[in-house]
mmCIF file of C-alpha atoms (C1' of nucleotides) in Angstrom:
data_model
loop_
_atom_site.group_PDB
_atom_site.id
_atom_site.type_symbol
_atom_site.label_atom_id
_atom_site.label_comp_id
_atom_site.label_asym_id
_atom_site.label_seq_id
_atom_site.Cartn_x
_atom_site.Cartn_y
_atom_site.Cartn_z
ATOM 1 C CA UNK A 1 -149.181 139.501 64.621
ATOM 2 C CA UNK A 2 -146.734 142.418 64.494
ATOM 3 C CA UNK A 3 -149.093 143.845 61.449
ATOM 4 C CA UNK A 4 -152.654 144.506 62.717
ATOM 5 C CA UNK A 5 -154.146 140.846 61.488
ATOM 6 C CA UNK A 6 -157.882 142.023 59.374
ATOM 7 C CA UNK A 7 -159.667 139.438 61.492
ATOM 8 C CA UNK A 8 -163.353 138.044 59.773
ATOM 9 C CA UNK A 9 -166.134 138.896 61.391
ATOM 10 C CA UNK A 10 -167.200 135.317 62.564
ATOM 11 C CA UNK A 11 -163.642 134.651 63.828
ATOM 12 C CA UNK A 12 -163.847 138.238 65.867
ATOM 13 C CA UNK A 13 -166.993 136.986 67.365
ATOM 14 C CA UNK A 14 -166.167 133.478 68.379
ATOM 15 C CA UNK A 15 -163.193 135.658 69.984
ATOM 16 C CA UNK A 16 -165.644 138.248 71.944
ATOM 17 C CA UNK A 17 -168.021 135.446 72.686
ATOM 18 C CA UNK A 18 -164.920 133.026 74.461
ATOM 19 C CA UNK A 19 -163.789 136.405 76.200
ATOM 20 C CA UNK A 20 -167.043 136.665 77.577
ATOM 21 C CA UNK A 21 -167.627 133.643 78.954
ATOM 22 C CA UNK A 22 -163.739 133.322 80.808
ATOM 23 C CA UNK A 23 -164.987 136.791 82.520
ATOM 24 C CA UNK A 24 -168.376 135.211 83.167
ATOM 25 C CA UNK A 25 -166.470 131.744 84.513
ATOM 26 C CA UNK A 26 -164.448 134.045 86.966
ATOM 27 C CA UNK A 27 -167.234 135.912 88.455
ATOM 28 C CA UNK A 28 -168.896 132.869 89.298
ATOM 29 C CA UNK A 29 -165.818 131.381 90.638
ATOM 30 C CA UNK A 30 -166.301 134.967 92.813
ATOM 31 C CA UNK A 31 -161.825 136.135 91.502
ATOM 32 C CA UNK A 32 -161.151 139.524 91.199
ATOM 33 C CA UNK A 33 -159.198 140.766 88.571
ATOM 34 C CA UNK A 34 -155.888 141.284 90.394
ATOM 35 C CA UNK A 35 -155.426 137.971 91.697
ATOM 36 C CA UNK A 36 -156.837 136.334 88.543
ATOM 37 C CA UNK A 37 -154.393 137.737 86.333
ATOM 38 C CA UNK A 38 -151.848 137.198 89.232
ATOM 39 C CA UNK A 39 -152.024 133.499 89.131
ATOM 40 C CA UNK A 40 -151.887 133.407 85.357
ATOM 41 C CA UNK A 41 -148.918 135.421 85.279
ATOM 42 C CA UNK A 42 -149.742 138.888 83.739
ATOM 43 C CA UNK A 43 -151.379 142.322 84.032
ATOM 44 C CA UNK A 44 -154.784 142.951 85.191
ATOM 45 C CA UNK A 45 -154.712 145.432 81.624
ATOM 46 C CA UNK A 46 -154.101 141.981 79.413
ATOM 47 C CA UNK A 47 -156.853 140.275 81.736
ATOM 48 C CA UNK A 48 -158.955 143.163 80.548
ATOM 49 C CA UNK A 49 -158.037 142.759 77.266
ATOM 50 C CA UNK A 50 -158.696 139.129 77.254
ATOM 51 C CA UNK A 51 -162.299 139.066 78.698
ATOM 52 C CA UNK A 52 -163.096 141.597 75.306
ATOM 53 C CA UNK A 53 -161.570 139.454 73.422
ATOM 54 C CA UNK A 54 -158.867 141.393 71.574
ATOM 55 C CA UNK A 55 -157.229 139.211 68.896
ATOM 56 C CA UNK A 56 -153.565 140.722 69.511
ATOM 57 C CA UNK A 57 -153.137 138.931 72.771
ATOM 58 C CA UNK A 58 -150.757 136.216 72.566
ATOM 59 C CA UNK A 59 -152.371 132.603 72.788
ATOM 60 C CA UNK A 60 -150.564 132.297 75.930
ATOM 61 C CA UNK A 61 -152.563 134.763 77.498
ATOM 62 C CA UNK A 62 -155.626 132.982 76.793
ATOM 63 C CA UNK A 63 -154.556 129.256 77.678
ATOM 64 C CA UNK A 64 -153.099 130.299 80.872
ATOM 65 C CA UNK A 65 -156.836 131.789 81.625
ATOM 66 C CA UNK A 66 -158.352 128.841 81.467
ATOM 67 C CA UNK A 67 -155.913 126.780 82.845
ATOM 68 C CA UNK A 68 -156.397 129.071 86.336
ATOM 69 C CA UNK A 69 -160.340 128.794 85.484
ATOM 70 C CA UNK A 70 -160.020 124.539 84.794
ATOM 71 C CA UNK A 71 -161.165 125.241 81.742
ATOM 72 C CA UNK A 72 -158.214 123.473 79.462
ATOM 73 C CA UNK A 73 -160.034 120.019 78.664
ATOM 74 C CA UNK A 74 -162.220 121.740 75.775
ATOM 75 C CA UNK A 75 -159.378 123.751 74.351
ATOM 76 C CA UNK A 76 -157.774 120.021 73.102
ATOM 77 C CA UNK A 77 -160.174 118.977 71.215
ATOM 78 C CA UNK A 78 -161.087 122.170 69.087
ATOM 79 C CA UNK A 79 -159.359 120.814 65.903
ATOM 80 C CA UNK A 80 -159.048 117.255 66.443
ATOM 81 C CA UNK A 81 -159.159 115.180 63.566
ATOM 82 C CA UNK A 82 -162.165 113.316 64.901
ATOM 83 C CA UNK A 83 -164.176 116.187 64.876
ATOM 84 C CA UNK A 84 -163.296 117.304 61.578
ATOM 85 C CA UNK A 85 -165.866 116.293 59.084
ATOM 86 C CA UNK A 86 -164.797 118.265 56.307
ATOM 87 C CA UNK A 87 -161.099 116.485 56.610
ATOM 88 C CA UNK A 88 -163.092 113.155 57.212
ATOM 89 C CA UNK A 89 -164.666 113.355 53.391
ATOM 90 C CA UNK A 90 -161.322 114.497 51.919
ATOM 91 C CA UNK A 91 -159.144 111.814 53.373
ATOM 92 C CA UNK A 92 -158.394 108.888 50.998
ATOM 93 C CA UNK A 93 -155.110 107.974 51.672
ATOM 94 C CA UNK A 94 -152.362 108.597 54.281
ATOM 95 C CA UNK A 95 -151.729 112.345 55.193
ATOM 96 C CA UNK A 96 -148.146 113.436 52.776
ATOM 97 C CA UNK A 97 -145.939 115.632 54.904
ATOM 98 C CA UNK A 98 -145.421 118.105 51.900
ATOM 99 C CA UNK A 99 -148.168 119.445 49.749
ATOM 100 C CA UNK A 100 -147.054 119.502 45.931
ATOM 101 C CA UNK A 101 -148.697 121.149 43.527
ATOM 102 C CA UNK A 102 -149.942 118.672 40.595
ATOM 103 C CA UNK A 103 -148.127 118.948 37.303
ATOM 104 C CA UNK A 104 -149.701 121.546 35.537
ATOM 105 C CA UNK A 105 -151.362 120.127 32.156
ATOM 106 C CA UNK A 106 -149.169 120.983 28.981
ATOM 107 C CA UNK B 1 -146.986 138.535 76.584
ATOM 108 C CA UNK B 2 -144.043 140.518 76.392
ATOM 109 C CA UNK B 3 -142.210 139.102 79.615
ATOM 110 C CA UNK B 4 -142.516 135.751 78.232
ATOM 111 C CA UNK B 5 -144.973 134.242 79.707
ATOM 112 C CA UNK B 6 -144.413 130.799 82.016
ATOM 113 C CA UNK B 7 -147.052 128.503 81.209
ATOM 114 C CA UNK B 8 -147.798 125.560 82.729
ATOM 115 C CA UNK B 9 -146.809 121.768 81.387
ATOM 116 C CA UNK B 10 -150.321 120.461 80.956
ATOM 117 C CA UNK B 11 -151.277 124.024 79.299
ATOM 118 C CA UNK B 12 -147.962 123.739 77.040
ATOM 119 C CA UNK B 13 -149.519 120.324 75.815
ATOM 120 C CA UNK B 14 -153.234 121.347 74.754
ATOM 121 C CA UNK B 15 -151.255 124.198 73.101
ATOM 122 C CA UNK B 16 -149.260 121.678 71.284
ATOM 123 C CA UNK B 17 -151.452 119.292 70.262
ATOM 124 C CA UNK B 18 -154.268 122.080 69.130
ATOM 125 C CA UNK B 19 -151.021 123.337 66.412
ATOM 126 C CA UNK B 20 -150.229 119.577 65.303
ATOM 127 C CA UNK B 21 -153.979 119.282 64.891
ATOM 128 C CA UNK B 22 -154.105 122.343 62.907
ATOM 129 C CA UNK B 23 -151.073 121.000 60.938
ATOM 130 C CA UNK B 24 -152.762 117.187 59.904
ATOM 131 C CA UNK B 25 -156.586 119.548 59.126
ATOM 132 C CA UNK B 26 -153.847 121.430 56.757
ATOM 133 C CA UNK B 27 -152.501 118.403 55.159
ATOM 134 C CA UNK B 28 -156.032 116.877 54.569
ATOM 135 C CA UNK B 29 -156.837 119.576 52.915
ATOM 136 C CA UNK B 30 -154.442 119.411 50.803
ATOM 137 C CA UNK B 31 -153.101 122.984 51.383
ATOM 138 C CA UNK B 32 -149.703 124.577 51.011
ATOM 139 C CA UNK B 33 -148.254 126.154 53.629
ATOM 140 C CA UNK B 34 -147.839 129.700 51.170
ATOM 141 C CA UNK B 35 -150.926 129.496 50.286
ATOM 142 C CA UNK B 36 -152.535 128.716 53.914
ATOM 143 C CA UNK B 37 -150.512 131.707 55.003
ATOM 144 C CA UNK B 38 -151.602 134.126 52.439
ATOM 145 C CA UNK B 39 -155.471 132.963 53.213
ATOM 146 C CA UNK B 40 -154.857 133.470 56.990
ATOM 147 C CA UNK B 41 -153.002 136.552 56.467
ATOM 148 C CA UNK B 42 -150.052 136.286 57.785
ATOM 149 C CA UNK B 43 -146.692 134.821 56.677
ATOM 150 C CA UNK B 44 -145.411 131.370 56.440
ATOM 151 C CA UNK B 45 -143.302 132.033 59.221
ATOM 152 C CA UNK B 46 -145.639 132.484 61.351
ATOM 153 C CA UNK B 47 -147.637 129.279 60.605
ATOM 154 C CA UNK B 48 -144.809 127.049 61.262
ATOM 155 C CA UNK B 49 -144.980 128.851 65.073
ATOM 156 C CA UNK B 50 -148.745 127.880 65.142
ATOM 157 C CA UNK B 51 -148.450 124.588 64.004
ATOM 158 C CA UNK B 52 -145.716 124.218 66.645
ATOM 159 C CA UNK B 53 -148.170 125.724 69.121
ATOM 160 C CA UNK B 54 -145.967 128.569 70.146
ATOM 161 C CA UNK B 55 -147.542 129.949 72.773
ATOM 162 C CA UNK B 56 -146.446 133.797 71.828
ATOM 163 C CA UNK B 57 -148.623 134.016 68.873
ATOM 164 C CA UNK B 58 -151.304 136.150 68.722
ATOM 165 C CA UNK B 59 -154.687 134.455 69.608
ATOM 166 C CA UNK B 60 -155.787 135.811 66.038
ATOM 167 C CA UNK B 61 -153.352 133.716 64.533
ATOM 168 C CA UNK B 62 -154.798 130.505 65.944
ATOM 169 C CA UNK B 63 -158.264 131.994 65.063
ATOM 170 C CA UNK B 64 -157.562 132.954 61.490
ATOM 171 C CA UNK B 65 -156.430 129.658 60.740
ATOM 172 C CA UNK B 66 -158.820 127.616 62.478
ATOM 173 C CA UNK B 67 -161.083 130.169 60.206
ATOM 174 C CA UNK B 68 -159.430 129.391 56.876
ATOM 175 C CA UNK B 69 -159.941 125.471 57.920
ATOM 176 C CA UNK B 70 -163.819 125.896 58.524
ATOM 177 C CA UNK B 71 -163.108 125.075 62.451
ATOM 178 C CA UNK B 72 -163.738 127.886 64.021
ATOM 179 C CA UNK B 73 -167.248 126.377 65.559
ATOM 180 C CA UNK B 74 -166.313 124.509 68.804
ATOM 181 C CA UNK B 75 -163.624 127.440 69.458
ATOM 182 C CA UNK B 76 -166.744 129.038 70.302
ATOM 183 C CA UNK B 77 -167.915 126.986 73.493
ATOM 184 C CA UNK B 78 -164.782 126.051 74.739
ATOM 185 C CA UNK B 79 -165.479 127.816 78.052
ATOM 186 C CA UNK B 80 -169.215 128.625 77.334
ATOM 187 C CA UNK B 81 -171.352 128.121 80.418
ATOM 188 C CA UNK B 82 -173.143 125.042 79.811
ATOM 189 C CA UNK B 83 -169.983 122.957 80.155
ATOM 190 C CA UNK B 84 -168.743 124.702 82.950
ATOM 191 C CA UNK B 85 -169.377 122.098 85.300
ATOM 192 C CA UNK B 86 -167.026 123.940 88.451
ATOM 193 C CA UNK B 87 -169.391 126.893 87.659
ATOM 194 C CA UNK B 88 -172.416 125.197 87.719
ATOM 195 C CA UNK B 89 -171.527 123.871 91.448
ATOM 196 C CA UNK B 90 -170.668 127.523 92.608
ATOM 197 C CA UNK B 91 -173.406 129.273 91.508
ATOM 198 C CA UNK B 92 -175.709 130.411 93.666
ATOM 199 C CA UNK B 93 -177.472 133.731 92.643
ATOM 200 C CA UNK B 94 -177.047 136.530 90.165
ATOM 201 C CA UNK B 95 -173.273 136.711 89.225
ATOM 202 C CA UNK B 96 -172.022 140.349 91.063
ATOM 203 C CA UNK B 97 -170.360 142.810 88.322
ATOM 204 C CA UNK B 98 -167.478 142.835 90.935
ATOM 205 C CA UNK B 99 -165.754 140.480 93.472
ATOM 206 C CA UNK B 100 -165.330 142.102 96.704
ATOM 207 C CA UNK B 101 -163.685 140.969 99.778
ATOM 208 C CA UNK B 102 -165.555 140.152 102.573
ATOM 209 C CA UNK B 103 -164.883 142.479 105.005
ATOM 210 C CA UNK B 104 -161.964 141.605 107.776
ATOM 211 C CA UNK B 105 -163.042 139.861 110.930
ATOM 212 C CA UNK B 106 -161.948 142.365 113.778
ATOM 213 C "C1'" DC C 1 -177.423 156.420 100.743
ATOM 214 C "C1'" DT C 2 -172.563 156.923 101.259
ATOM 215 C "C1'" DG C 3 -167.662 155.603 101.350
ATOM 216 C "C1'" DT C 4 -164.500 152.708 99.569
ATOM 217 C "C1'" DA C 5 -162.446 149.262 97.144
ATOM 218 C "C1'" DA C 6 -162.626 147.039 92.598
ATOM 219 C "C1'" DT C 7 -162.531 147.834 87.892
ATOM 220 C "C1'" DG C 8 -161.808 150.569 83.548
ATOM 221 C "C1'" DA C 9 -158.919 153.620 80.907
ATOM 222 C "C1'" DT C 10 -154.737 156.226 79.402
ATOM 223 C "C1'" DA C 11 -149.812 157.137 78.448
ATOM 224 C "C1'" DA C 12 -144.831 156.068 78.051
ATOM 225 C "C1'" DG C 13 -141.326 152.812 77.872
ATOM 226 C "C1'" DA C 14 -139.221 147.916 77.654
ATOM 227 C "C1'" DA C 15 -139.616 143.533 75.541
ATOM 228 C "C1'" DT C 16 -141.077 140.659 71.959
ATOM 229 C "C1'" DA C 17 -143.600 139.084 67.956
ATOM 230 C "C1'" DA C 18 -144.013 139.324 62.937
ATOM 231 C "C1'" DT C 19 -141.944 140.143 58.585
ATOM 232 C "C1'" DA C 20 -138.791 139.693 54.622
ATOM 233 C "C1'" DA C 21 -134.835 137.743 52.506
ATOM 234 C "C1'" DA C 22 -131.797 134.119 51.865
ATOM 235 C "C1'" DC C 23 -130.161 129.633 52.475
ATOM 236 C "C1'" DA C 24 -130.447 124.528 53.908
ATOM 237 C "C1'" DT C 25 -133.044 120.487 53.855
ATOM 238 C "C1'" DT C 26 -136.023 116.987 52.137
ATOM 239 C "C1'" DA C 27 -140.280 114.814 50.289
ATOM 240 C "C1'" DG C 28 -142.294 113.016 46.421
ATOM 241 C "C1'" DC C 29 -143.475 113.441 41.294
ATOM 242 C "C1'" DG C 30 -141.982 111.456 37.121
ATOM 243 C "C1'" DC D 1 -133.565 107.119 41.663
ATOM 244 C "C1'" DG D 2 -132.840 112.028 40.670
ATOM 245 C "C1'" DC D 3 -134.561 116.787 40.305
ATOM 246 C "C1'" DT D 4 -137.277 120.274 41.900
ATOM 247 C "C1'" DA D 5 -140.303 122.556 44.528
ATOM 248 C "C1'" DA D 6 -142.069 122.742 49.287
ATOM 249 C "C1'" DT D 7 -140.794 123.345 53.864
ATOM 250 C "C1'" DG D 8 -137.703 124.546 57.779
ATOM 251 C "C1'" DT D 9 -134.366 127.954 59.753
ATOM 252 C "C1'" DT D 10 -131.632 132.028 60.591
ATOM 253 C "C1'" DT D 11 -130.783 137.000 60.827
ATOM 254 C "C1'" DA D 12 -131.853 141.812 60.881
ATOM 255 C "C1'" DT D 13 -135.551 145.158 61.022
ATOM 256 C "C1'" DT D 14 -140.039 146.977 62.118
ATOM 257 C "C1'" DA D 15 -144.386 147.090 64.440
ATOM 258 C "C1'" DT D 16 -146.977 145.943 68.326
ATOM 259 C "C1'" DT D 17 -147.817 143.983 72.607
ATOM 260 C "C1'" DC D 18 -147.262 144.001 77.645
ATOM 261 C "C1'" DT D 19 -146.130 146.324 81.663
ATOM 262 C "C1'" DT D 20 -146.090 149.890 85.317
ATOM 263 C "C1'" DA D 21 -148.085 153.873 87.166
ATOM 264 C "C1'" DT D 22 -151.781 156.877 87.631
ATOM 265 C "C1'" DC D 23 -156.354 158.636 87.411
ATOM 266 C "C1'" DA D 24 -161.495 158.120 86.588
ATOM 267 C "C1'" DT D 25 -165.524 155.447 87.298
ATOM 268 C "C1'" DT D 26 -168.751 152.608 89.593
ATOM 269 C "C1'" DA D 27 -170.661 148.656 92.142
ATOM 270 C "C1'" DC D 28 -171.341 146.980 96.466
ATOM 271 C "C1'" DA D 29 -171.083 146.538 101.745
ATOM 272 C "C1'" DG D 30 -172.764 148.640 105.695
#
DNA sequence: CTGTAATGATAAGAATAATAAACATTAGCG
DNA sequence: CGCTAATGTTTATTATTCTTATCATTACAG
């Protein structure tokens, strides 16, 4: 986001709560800072940033976190289709590639 | 990031999977790209990155979205305690506030 | 309790992400 | 099957992140 993204508030805390818990995963893995955000490739400041869950950090940032802490498995399955119950009850037919607005009534 | 960040291949995947997954809960939906842009709050540009699973994108990219499709809820354990099963094993006491080395045999 | 190392915070600069505009492509309604 | 609107892509510009360096704070070992 080069513009400062207005982030809902449930979406800003799922964000503070998953920063929370890589710090929390990393202290009981007994890493400091330094050599956490060493092996995942940036700044201790960004590792900072990431454990308070600031929503400008890039995605990379975050995956590469838990792919130090073995945390990746969960991130896969966050919007699979199986677990999607609200797509479930929509889906009739096969998924279109485009989306096309109906033909407005006369 | 802004030294682009080197992530690893297995951390590239989840990343790329979680944007085509975001991409098929889109089409179920039966939502335009404009118009899933404009609800997220950003531009359409910026979509196609997520759905591609670009790993530079702002984390509150990825979290808008997974807002606007009602999927932000298992975002919110992905590395919650209960299911951190290398945790579990390390954990012995009261996590410390602060790693410190042990200090250096003589 | 005390000293020290780990963490938190701040500022300035380099690198990159995000946007808008315009054009190319292509899916799917009719 | 053809037309049109939806999507994908590129370029130039702007805004913001990420980094390095430095200083302040504080938890923990001894």
């Amino acid at each position: 986001m080069s513009r400062k993204l207005h982030l809902p508030i449930p979406a800003r805390k799922a964000l503070k709560k998953l920063g929370k818990d890589i710090r929390d995963a990393r202290l009981r893995r007994r890493i400091g800072t330094e050599l956490m955000a060493e092996r995942a490739g940036f700044s201790r400041i960004t590792l900072n940033k990431i454990e308070q869950g600031d929503s400008g950090v890039s995605v990379g940032g975050y995956v590469s976190a838990l792919f130090v802490l073995g945390m990746l498995d969960r991130l896969k399955d966050i919007a699979d289709a199986r677990h999607d119950l609200i797509g479930l009850m929509l889906e009739e037919e096969r998924l279109p590639k485009r989306i096309r607005a109906p033909k407005a009534e006369k």
